[in-house]
Amino acid sequence: MSGFNKVVASYEEAMSGLEDNMTIIAGGFGLCGIPEGLIAQIKSMGTKGLTIASNNCGVDDFGLGLLLPGRQIKKMIASYVGENAEFERQLMSGELEVELTPQGTLAEKMRAGGAGIPAFFTATGVGTLVAEGKEERNINGRDYILEESLIGDFAIVKAWKADRYGNLVFRHTARNFNPMAATAGKITVVEVEEIVEPGELDPNEIHTPGIYVNRLIKGNFEKRIEQRTVRSA
Amino acid sequence: MALTREQLAQRVAQELQDGFYVNLGIGIPTLVANYIPDGIEVMLQSENGLLGMGPFPTEDELDADLINAGKQTVTMATGASLFDSATSFAMIRGGHVDLTVLGAFEVDVNGNIASYMIPGKLIKGMGGAMDLVAGADNIIVTMTHASKHGVSKLLNKCSLPLTGKGCIKKVLTDLAYIEIKNGKFHLLERAPGVSIQEIIDLTAGELVIPEIVPEMNV
């Protein structure tokens, strides 16, 4: 890495410095917009005791689900973990801890973390299990709970296009949690479909400015579809 | 006769108004998109980051980068916009969505809703449901009135972990359209051919029956 050239040569370099018991913030919604190659790299590194904040935990044989058989995840912070039998097994047996977090709260925890806001009040979860142990406050007649923001030792992000400065453009609903995740990592690693020449991205249309990005690698994506629904032409 | 899933969706669709931004949950609510009345424009919000969701794609249009909150492949309607998850939930929490339709396991007379967790049995998570019920003012819950064993889902007090507290005002079941106010269920409409007694028998929570209870128009 040098200056504003964020491009790294290998997945080893992309994830170097990741150690046991670290926290990772991961972009993606279901299997859409996930950093496939970075997840594979974490699997091959065998890093253990990880806390991962991501909306979902993949499926049994794809996405973050790949980290389950090797018992690499200690704790999962997610809003929905329903499509994964091994996840459910580890959870029920107590091998894995899960902090179920409402989707909007999870997104805001990442956004706030990256924006230097340590906590925020939200009405989401008031009167539910999510509120347990959290400070509650009535503001202008309505009850809110205090949610703390999230910062990761690493953030792993998937984008569509980038330039060497780390400016990012996302595509369609593969954007999802990725822009917030990108801001919330002490080291943010981004895997992209295409790295374009400097100046090629229109500054008006950059979703994530390169200031948030530390390392960039071009990946090859399977882009597996979780629920293939079509209509006849 | 109890309403079919399609009829439930048809009845909900009658609540749509021209210019509404609408979030439809997974299951029956998704079907509402098939019954948007002619002559009105409605934009569907999908909380994973799409406003202006279109129908399922053809084989040729299929795109792994374009899915809805149920992770199904979809298309974009004309006028659609794309955004990140924080922006999406700013719309939802900020009260910018005009109508939210979602399913539930239980609803009670105080407007509490349980829809995401059966302890010891089902651990899936709340997804965006807690944000949706906390942020929306206009919510319609769609569900069956009772379990297939005849156990009422309309209770004096929810027995399952809550998704939201005091946030539900309207429930459409396969038997009845019900409003929640002042700590009671109020029967607004009944499904065609369903007797009031049938509804009373399957409603565990306190139910107020007005003099006239029209049949739904479905």
Short mmCIF file of C-alpha atoms in Angstrom, two decimals:
data_model
loop_
_atom_site.label_atom_id
_atom_site.label_comp_id
_atom_site.label_asym_id
_atom_site.label_seq_id
_atom_site.Cartn_x
_atom_site.Cartn_y
_atom_site.Cartn_z
CA MET A 1 0.00 0.00 0.00
CA SER A 2 1.31 3.43 -0.85
CA GLY A 3 -0.26 6.85 -0.78
CA PHE A 4 -3.62 6.82 -2.46
CA ASN A 5 -3.15 3.47 -4.10
CA LYS A 6 -5.34 1.23 -1.95
CA VAL A 7 -5.06 -1.78 -4.24
CA VAL A 8 -3.45 -4.84 -2.66
CA ALA A 9 -1.98 -7.76 -4.56
CA SER A 10 -3.44 -10.72 -2.70
CA TYR A 11 -6.18 -11.82 -0.31
CA GLU A 12 -3.43 -12.60 2.24
CA GLU A 13 -2.41 -8.96 2.12
CA ALA A 14 -6.05 -7.82 2.14
CA MET A 15 -6.76 -9.52 5.47
CA SER A 16 -3.30 -9.33 7.05
CA GLY A 17 -3.42 -8.29 10.68
CA LEU A 18 -6.66 -10.12 11.41
CA GLU A 19 -6.22 -11.96 14.68
CA ASP A 20 -8.23 -14.21 16.95
CA ASN A 21 -10.99 -12.52 19.00
CA MET A 22 -11.24 -9.47 16.76
CA THR A 23 -14.50 -7.83 15.68
CA ILE A 24 -15.47 -7.69 12.01
CA ILE A 25 -18.24 -5.57 10.49
CA ALA A 26 -19.48 -7.15 7.28
CA GLY A 27 -21.64 -5.71 4.51
CA GLY A 28 -24.30 -7.69 2.68
CA PHE A 29 -27.97 -8.58 2.93
CA GLY A 30 -28.56 -12.31 2.69
CA LEU A 31 -26.15 -13.42 -0.01
CA CYS A 32 -26.53 -10.14 -1.91
CA GLY A 33 -23.51 -7.85 -1.92
CA ILE A 34 -21.23 -9.98 0.24
CA PRO A 35 -17.41 -9.91 0.04
CA GLU A 36 -17.12 -13.52 -1.07
CA GLY A 37 -13.36 -13.69 -1.47
CA LEU A 38 -12.63 -11.94 1.83
CA ILE A 39 -14.87 -14.40 3.68
CA ALA A 40 -13.06 -17.28 1.95
CA GLN A 41 -9.75 -15.76 3.06
CA ILE A 42 -10.90 -15.58 6.70
CA LYS A 43 -11.94 -19.20 6.44
CA SER A 44 -8.56 -20.26 5.10
CA MET A 45 -6.76 -18.22 7.79
CA GLY A 46 -8.69 -20.17 10.43
CA THR A 47 -9.01 -17.10 12.67
CA LYS A 48 -11.12 -17.94 15.72
CA GLY A 49 -13.16 -16.25 18.41
CA LEU A 50 -14.48 -13.67 15.99
CA THR A 51 -17.34 -11.32 16.73
CA ILE A 52 -19.09 -10.52 13.48
CA ALA A 53 -21.69 -7.83 12.93
CA SER A 54 -23.65 -8.48 9.76
CA ASN A 55 -27.34 -8.47 8.93
CA ASN A 56 -27.27 -12.24 8.29
CA CYS A 57 -24.86 -15.14 8.64
CA GLY A 58 -25.08 -16.57 5.14
CA VAL A 59 -26.36 -20.06 4.44
CA ASP A 60 -24.81 -23.41 5.35
CA ASP A 61 -22.36 -23.54 2.47
CA PHE A 62 -22.01 -19.91 1.39
CA GLY A 63 -21.32 -16.46 2.74
CA LEU A 64 -20.48 -16.09 6.43
CA GLY A 65 -21.95 -19.56 6.96
CA LEU A 66 -18.58 -20.85 5.69
CA LEU A 67 -17.00 -19.74 8.97
CA LEU A 68 -19.32 -21.90 11.09
CA PRO A 69 -18.00 -25.45 10.54
CA GLY A 70 -14.54 -24.39 11.79
CA ARG A 71 -16.15 -22.71 14.82
CA GLN A 72 -14.52 -19.40 13.87
CA ILE A 73 -17.37 -17.20 15.04
CA LYS A 74 -17.77 -16.66 18.78
CA LYS A 75 -20.54 -14.08 18.57
CA MET A 76 -22.85 -12.93 15.83
CA ILE A 77 -24.60 -9.54 15.86
CA ALA A 78 -27.38 -9.88 13.28
CA SER A 79 -31.02 -9.14 12.62
CA TYR A 80 -31.99 -12.39 10.93
CA VAL A 81 -30.29 -15.78 11.02
CA GLY A 82 -33.05 -18.01 9.72
CA GLU A 83 -31.55 -19.76 6.72
CA ASN A 84 -28.78 -21.70 8.35
CA ALA A 85 -29.09 -25.10 10.04
CA GLU A 86 -25.52 -25.18 11.42
CA PHE A 87 -26.01 -21.71 12.88
CA GLU A 88 -29.13 -22.84 14.69
CA ARG A 89 -27.39 -25.97 15.96
CA GLN A 90 -24.41 -24.04 17.38
CA LEU A 91 -26.75 -21.49 18.90
CA MET A 92 -28.96 -24.06 20.61
CA SER A 93 -25.92 -25.95 21.94
CA GLY A 94 -24.39 -22.76 23.33
CA GLU A 95 -21.29 -22.89 21.12
CA LEU A 96 -22.26 -19.64 19.47
CA GLU A 97 -23.59 -16.44 20.98
CA VAL A 98 -26.04 -14.26 19.07
CA GLU A 99 -27.12 -10.69 19.72
CA LEU A 100 -30.31 -10.28 17.72
CA THR A 101 -30.42 -6.64 16.67
CA PRO A 102 -33.22 -4.95 14.73
CA GLN A 103 -32.14 -4.31 11.16
CA GLY A 104 -32.48 -0.54 11.27
CA THR A 105 -30.72 -0.38 14.62
CA LEU A 106 -27.87 -2.50 13.23
CA ALA A 107 -27.49 -0.20 10.23
CA GLU A 108 -27.54 2.86 12.49
CA LYS A 109 -25.03 1.29 14.92
CA MET A 110 -22.59 0.96 12.01
CA ARG A 111 -23.37 4.40 10.62
CA ALA A 112 -22.98 6.01 14.03
CA GLY A 113 -19.78 4.06 14.74
CA GLY A 114 -18.21 5.33 11.56
CA ALA A 115 -19.45 8.86 12.20
CA GLY A 116 -18.02 9.20 15.71
CA ILE A 117 -21.37 9.01 17.47
CA PRO A 118 -21.02 6.63 20.45
CA ALA A 119 -24.72 5.92 20.96
CA PHE A 120 -28.18 7.04 19.92
CA PHE A 121 -31.77 6.85 21.12
CA THR A 122 -34.31 4.90 19.10
CA ALA A 123 -37.92 3.82 19.61
CA THR A 124 -37.17 0.50 17.93
CA GLY A 125 -37.29 -2.32 20.46
CA VAL A 126 -38.92 -0.41 23.32
CA GLY A 127 -40.87 -2.89 25.48
CA THR A 128 -39.17 -5.90 23.89
CA LEU A 129 -36.25 -8.22 24.78
CA VAL A 130 -34.00 -5.85 22.81
CA ALA A 131 -34.52 -3.17 25.47
CA GLU A 132 -33.29 -5.34 28.35
CA GLY A 133 -30.39 -3.74 30.20
CA LYS A 134 -30.49 -0.59 28.11
CA GLU A 135 -31.04 2.94 29.30
CA GLU A 136 -34.56 4.13 28.59
CA ARG A 137 -35.56 7.75 28.26
CA ASN A 138 -38.77 9.58 27.53
CA ILE A 139 -38.23 12.39 25.05
CA ASN A 140 -41.18 14.62 24.18
CA GLY A 141 -43.66 12.05 25.41
CA ARG A 142 -42.25 8.97 23.71
CA ASP A 143 -40.03 6.20 25.12
CA TYR A 144 -36.66 5.46 23.54
CA ILE A 145 -33.78 3.13 24.30
CA LEU A 146 -30.09 3.94 24.10
CA GLU A 147 -28.19 1.86 21.56
CA GLU A 148 -24.40 1.92 21.42
CA SER A 149 -22.65 2.21 18.09
CA LEU A 150 -20.35 -0.38 16.55
CA ILE A 151 -16.74 -0.22 15.41
CA GLY A 152 -14.86 -3.16 13.93
CA ASP A 153 -11.18 -4.01 14.02
CA PHE A 154 -11.89 -4.83 10.39
CA ALA A 155 -14.74 -4.03 8.05
CA ILE A 156 -15.24 -6.25 5.01
CA VAL A 157 -17.17 -4.69 2.18
CA LYS A 158 -18.32 -5.60 -1.31
CA ALA A 159 -18.67 -2.89 -3.98
CA TRP A 160 -19.27 -2.85 -7.70
CA LYS A 161 -16.64 -0.45 -8.98
CA ALA A 162 -13.72 1.35 -7.38
CA ASP A 163 -10.71 3.37 -8.42
CA ARG A 164 -7.30 3.09 -6.75
CA TYR A 165 -8.24 5.90 -4.37
CA GLY A 166 -10.86 3.62 -2.85
CA ASN A 167 -13.81 5.59 -4.14
CA LEU A 168 -16.70 3.15 -4.33
CA VAL A 169 -19.85 2.66 -6.36
CA PHE A 170 -22.37 0.01 -5.39
CA ARG A 171 -24.90 -1.66 -7.65
CA HIS A 172 -28.65 -2.04 -7.06
CA THR A 173 -29.60 -3.62 -3.72
CA ALA A 174 -26.08 -5.03 -3.31
CA ARG A 175 -25.44 -1.66 -1.63
CA ASN A 176 -27.40 -2.48 1.56
CA PHE A 177 -25.11 -2.43 4.64
CA ASN A 178 -21.88 -1.99 2.68
CA PRO A 179 -21.56 1.83 2.82
CA MET A 180 -22.06 1.88 6.62
CA ALA A 181 -19.73 -1.08 7.13
CA ALA A 182 -17.08 0.75 5.09
CA THR A 183 -17.10 3.65 7.55
CA ALA A 184 -17.03 1.48 10.69
CA GLY A 185 -13.78 -0.47 10.34
CA LYS A 186 -10.44 0.49 11.86
CA ILE A 187 -9.17 -1.28 8.76
CA THR A 188 -11.69 -1.34 5.91
CA VAL A 189 -11.09 -3.90 3.19
CA VAL A 190 -13.17 -3.73 0.03
CA GLU A 191 -13.61 -6.41 -2.59
CA VAL A 192 -14.89 -5.11 -5.93
CA GLU A 193 -15.97 -6.43 -9.28
CA GLU A 194 -13.98 -3.90 -11.22
CA ILE A 195 -11.14 -1.46 -10.56
CA VAL A 196 -11.34 1.40 -13.03
CA GLU A 197 -8.77 4.02 -14.04
CA PRO A 198 -8.46 7.17 -11.91
CA GLY A 199 -10.90 9.80 -13.15
CA GLU A 200 -13.27 7.30 -14.66
CA LEU A 201 -15.76 7.43 -11.77
CA ASP A 202 -17.92 10.54 -11.83
CA PRO A 203 -17.32 12.32 -8.49
CA ASN A 204 -21.04 13.16 -8.45
CA GLU A 205 -21.91 9.50 -8.36
CA ILE A 206 -19.49 8.06 -5.83
CA HIS A 207 -21.39 6.40 -2.98
CA THR A 208 -18.46 5.95 -0.59
CA PRO A 209 -15.50 8.34 -0.70
CA GLY A 210 -12.09 6.67 -0.60
CA ILE A 211 -11.20 8.18 2.78
CA TYR A 212 -12.99 5.26 4.44
CA VAL A 213 -11.15 2.58 2.47
CA ASN A 214 -7.77 1.13 3.46
CA ARG A 215 -7.38 -1.86 1.17
CA LEU A 216 -8.92 -2.77 -2.14
CA ILE A 217 -8.89 -6.01 -4.07
CA LYS A 218 -10.55 -7.17 -7.27
CA GLY A 219 -12.56 -10.32 -6.68
CA ASN A 220 -14.39 -12.92 -8.71
CA PHE A 221 -17.95 -13.30 -7.55
CA GLU A 222 -20.31 -16.25 -7.76
CA LYS A 223 -23.26 -14.01 -6.73
CA ARG A 224 -25.42 -16.86 -5.58
CA ILE A 225 -29.19 -16.18 -5.54
CA GLU A 226 -30.98 -17.18 -2.36
CA GLN A 227 -34.60 -17.03 -3.58
CA ARG A 228 -34.81 -17.26 -7.33
CA THR A 229 -38.23 -15.90 -8.26
CA VAL A 230 -39.18 -15.27 -11.89
CA ARG A 231 -42.30 -14.60 -13.91
CA SER A 232 -42.94 -15.87 -17.42
CA ALA A 233 -42.06 -13.40 -20.16
CA MET B 1 -66.04 -18.74 4.62
CA ALA B 2 -62.66 -17.71 5.95
CA LEU B 3 -60.72 -15.51 3.55
CA THR B 4 -58.04 -17.08 1.40
CA ARG B 5 -54.55 -15.59 1.35
CA GLU B 6 -55.44 -13.92 -1.93
CA GLN B 7 -58.61 -12.41 -0.47
CA LEU B 8 -56.68 -11.09 2.53
CA ALA B 9 -54.35 -9.36 0.11
CA GLN B 10 -57.31 -7.98 -1.85
CA ARG B 11 -58.86 -6.51 1.28
CA VAL B 12 -55.61 -4.87 2.35
CA ALA B 13 -55.20 -3.44 -1.15
CA GLN B 14 -58.48 -1.53 -0.66
CA GLU B 15 -56.62 0.56 1.96
CA LEU B 16 -54.06 1.77 -0.59
CA GLN B 17 -54.29 5.38 -1.68
CA ASP B 18 -52.87 7.25 -4.64
CA GLY B 19 -49.34 8.41 -3.84
CA PHE B 20 -48.76 6.00 -0.95
CA TYR B 21 -45.31 4.67 -0.12
CA VAL B 22 -45.92 1.15 1.20
CA ASN B 23 -43.77 -1.46 2.90
CA LEU B 24 -45.04 -5.01 2.50
CA GLY B 25 -43.75 -7.76 4.78
CA ILE B 26 -42.99 -11.32 3.82
CA GLY B 27 -45.85 -13.78 3.11
CA ILE B 28 -49.45 -12.60 2.67
CA PRO B 29 -48.43 -8.88 2.66
CA THR B 30 -46.26 -9.49 -0.42
CA LEU B 31 -49.39 -10.60 -2.32
CA VAL B 32 -50.94 -7.14 -1.85
CA ALA B 33 -48.73 -5.94 -4.71
CA ASN B 34 -50.87 -8.03 -7.08
CA TYR B 35 -54.05 -6.09 -6.20
CA ILE B 36 -53.07 -2.42 -6.44
CA PRO B 37 -56.29 -0.74 -7.65
CA ASP B 38 -56.34 0.59 -11.20
CA GLY B 39 -55.78 4.30 -11.62
CA ILE B 40 -53.62 4.86 -8.54
CA GLU B 41 -49.86 5.03 -8.14
CA VAL B 42 -48.20 3.27 -5.23
CA MET B 43 -44.47 2.88 -4.54
CA LEU B 44 -43.33 -0.24 -2.74
CA GLN B 45 -40.49 0.15 -0.26
CA SER B 46 -38.20 -2.81 0.28
CA GLU B 47 -36.13 -2.25 3.42
CA ASN B 48 -32.95 -3.71 1.96
CA GLY B 49 -32.66 -0.53 -0.07
CA LEU B 50 -35.19 -0.13 -2.87
CA LEU B 51 -38.09 2.28 -3.25
CA GLY B 52 -40.20 1.49 -6.30
CA MET B 53 -40.09 -2.29 -6.38
CA GLY B 54 -41.40 -3.92 -9.54
CA PRO B 55 -42.65 -7.45 -10.24
CA PHE B 56 -40.49 -10.59 -10.32
CA PRO B 57 -38.05 -10.58 -13.24
CA THR B 58 -38.27 -12.69 -16.36
CA GLU B 59 -35.45 -15.19 -16.86
CA ASP B 60 -33.71 -12.58 -19.01
CA GLU B 61 -34.04 -9.83 -16.39
CA LEU B 62 -32.83 -11.98 -13.48
CA ASP B 63 -30.16 -10.10 -11.51
CA ALA B 64 -28.50 -11.35 -8.32
CA ASP B 65 -27.88 -7.73 -7.25
CA LEU B 66 -31.59 -6.90 -7.21
CA ILE B 67 -33.60 -8.55 -4.45
CA ASN B 68 -36.35 -7.67 -2.00
CA ALA B 69 -36.37 -7.97 1.80
CA GLY B 70 -37.46 -11.60 1.45
CA LYS B 71 -34.30 -12.17 -0.62
CA GLN B 72 -36.39 -12.86 -3.72
CA THR B 73 -35.20 -11.56 -7.07
CA VAL B 74 -37.25 -8.53 -8.18
CA THR B 75 -37.19 -5.66 -10.67
CA MET B 76 -37.33 -1.88 -10.35
CA ALA B 77 -40.40 0.13 -11.33
CA THR B 78 -40.13 3.39 -13.24
CA GLY B 79 -39.28 6.09 -10.72
CA ALA B 80 -37.39 3.69 -8.46
CA SER B 81 -34.47 4.70 -6.27
CA LEU B 82 -31.75 2.71 -4.52
CA PHE B 83 -30.11 3.48 -1.17
CA ASP B 84 -28.24 1.95 1.73
CA SER B 85 -29.77 0.28 4.79
CA ALA B 86 -29.31 3.27 7.11
CA THR B 87 -31.18 5.51 4.66
CA SER B 88 -33.85 2.86 4.26
CA PHE B 89 -34.51 2.70 7.98
CA ALA B 90 -34.37 6.47 8.26
CA MET B 91 -37.40 6.43 5.95
CA ILE B 92 -39.07 3.81 8.11
CA ARG B 93 -38.19 5.14 11.58
CA GLY B 94 -38.73 8.70 10.46
CA GLY B 95 -42.35 7.94 9.63
CA HIS B 96 -42.06 8.61 5.90
CA VAL B 97 -43.71 5.34 4.87
CA ASP B 98 -47.49 5.74 4.53
CA LEU B 99 -48.56 2.15 5.11
CA THR B 100 -46.85 -0.92 6.52
CA VAL B 101 -48.36 -4.39 6.18
CA LEU B 102 -46.88 -7.27 8.11
CA GLY B 103 -47.69 -10.67 9.56
CA ALA B 104 -47.75 -11.72 13.21
CA PHE B 105 -48.06 -14.70 15.57
CA GLU B 106 -50.13 -12.77 18.12
CA VAL B 107 -51.68 -9.35 18.67
CA ASP B 108 -53.28 -8.10 21.87
CA VAL B 109 -55.87 -5.54 22.99
CA ASN B 110 -53.16 -3.02 23.88
CA GLY B 111 -51.75 -3.02 20.38
CA ASN B 112 -48.77 -5.20 21.25
CA ILE B 113 -47.47 -7.49 18.53
CA ALA B 114 -45.43 -10.71 18.69
CA SER B 115 -44.11 -11.83 15.34
CA TYR B 116 -40.50 -12.94 15.45
CA MET B 117 -39.69 -15.48 18.11
CA ILE B 118 -41.05 -18.65 19.68
CA PRO B 119 -38.73 -19.35 22.63
CA GLY B 120 -36.96 -22.69 22.47
CA LYS B 121 -38.37 -23.36 19.06
CA LEU B 122 -37.75 -20.76 16.47
CA ILE B 123 -34.69 -18.53 16.50
CA LYS B 124 -34.62 -16.52 13.34
CA GLY B 125 -34.58 -12.90 14.35
CA MET B 126 -36.72 -9.83 13.91
CA GLY B 127 -35.16 -8.54 10.70
CA GLY B 128 -36.67 -5.12 10.10
CA ALA B 129 -39.99 -5.81 11.84
CA MET B 130 -39.17 -4.00 15.10
CA ASP B 131 -38.12 -0.88 13.22
CA LEU B 132 -41.21 -1.06 11.02
CA VAL B 133 -43.69 -1.30 13.88
CA ALA B 134 -41.88 1.38 15.90
CA GLY B 135 -41.66 3.79 13.00
CA ALA B 136 -44.96 3.47 11.21
CA ASP B 137 -48.21 5.06 12.27
CA ASN B 138 -50.40 3.26 9.76
CA ILE B 139 -49.87 -0.48 10.14
CA ILE B 140 -52.10 -3.36 9.10
CA VAL B 141 -51.31 -6.77 10.58
CA THR B 142 -52.45 -9.72 8.49
CA MET B 143 -52.69 -13.19 10.00
CA THR B 144 -55.03 -16.08 10.53
CA HIS B 145 -57.50 -15.44 13.35
CA ALA B 146 -56.58 -18.65 15.17
CA SER B 147 -54.03 -21.45 14.88
CA LYS B 148 -55.00 -24.57 13.02
CA HIS B 149 -55.76 -26.09 16.42
CA GLY B 150 -58.30 -23.33 17.05
CA VAL B 151 -56.19 -21.30 19.47
CA SER B 152 -56.91 -17.57 19.16
CA LYS B 153 -54.12 -15.23 18.08
CA LEU B 154 -56.07 -12.16 19.27
CA LEU B 155 -55.34 -12.01 22.96
CA ASN B 156 -55.73 -9.90 26.07
CA LYS B 157 -51.96 -10.14 26.45
CA CYS B 158 -49.39 -11.51 24.00
CA SER B 159 -47.71 -14.67 25.32
CA LEU B 160 -44.66 -14.56 23.02
CA PRO B 161 -41.76 -12.07 23.07
CA LEU B 162 -42.94 -8.76 21.64
CA THR B 163 -41.87 -7.19 18.37
CA GLY B 164 -43.40 -3.89 19.42
CA LYS B 165 -45.39 -2.37 22.23
CA GLY B 166 -48.65 -0.50 21.75
CA CYS B 167 -48.13 0.08 18.04
CA ILE B 168 -50.85 -1.90 16.26
CA LYS B 169 -54.23 -0.35 15.50
CA LYS B 170 -55.56 -2.56 12.69
CA VAL B 171 -55.64 -6.32 12.24
CA LEU B 172 -57.02 -8.15 9.24
CA THR B 173 -57.55 -11.86 9.77
CA ASP B 174 -59.14 -14.52 7.62
CA LEU B 175 -62.35 -13.95 9.61
CA ALA B 176 -62.50 -10.27 10.50
CA TYR B 177 -61.18 -6.76 10.16
CA ILE B 178 -60.52 -5.41 13.62
CA GLU B 179 -59.51 -2.06 15.07
CA ILE B 180 -57.64 -1.78 18.37
CA LYS B 181 -58.47 1.17 20.60
CA ASN B 182 -58.92 1.92 24.30
CA GLY B 183 -57.54 -1.50 25.25
CA LYS B 184 -60.13 -3.46 23.30
CA PHE B 185 -60.64 -5.11 19.93
CA HIS B 186 -63.44 -3.54 17.88
CA LEU B 187 -65.01 -5.58 15.11
CA LEU B 188 -65.21 -3.50 11.92
CA GLU B 189 -66.01 -6.07 9.24
CA ARG B 190 -66.46 -9.81 8.93
CA ALA B 191 -65.42 -12.14 6.14
CA PRO B 192 -68.28 -13.03 3.77
CA GLY B 193 -70.37 -15.81 5.27
CA VAL B 194 -68.59 -15.76 8.63
CA SER B 195 -70.92 -15.31 11.62
CA ILE B 196 -70.25 -12.92 14.46
CA GLN B 197 -70.47 -15.86 16.86
CA GLU B 198 -67.67 -17.62 15.00
CA ILE B 199 -65.49 -14.52 15.45
CA ILE B 200 -66.40 -14.21 19.12
CA ASP B 201 -65.53 -17.88 19.69
CA LEU B 202 -62.07 -17.47 18.22
CA THR B 203 -61.19 -14.11 19.79
CA ALA B 204 -59.63 -14.54 23.22
CA GLY B 205 -59.14 -10.81 23.87
CA GLU B 206 -61.98 -8.47 24.79
CA LEU B 207 -64.03 -7.78 21.68
CA VAL B 208 -66.53 -4.97 21.13
CA ILE B 209 -69.28 -5.76 18.61
CA PRO B 210 -71.10 -2.78 17.12
CA GLU B 211 -74.72 -3.05 16.07
CA ILE B 212 -73.89 -3.36 12.43
CA VAL B 213 -70.93 -5.41 11.21
CA PRO B 214 -70.79 -5.32 7.42
CA GLU B 215 -69.33 -8.12 5.32
CA MET B 216 -66.05 -7.37 3.61
CA ASN B 217 -66.15 -6.58 -0.03
CA VAL B 218 -63.75 -9.16 -1.49
#
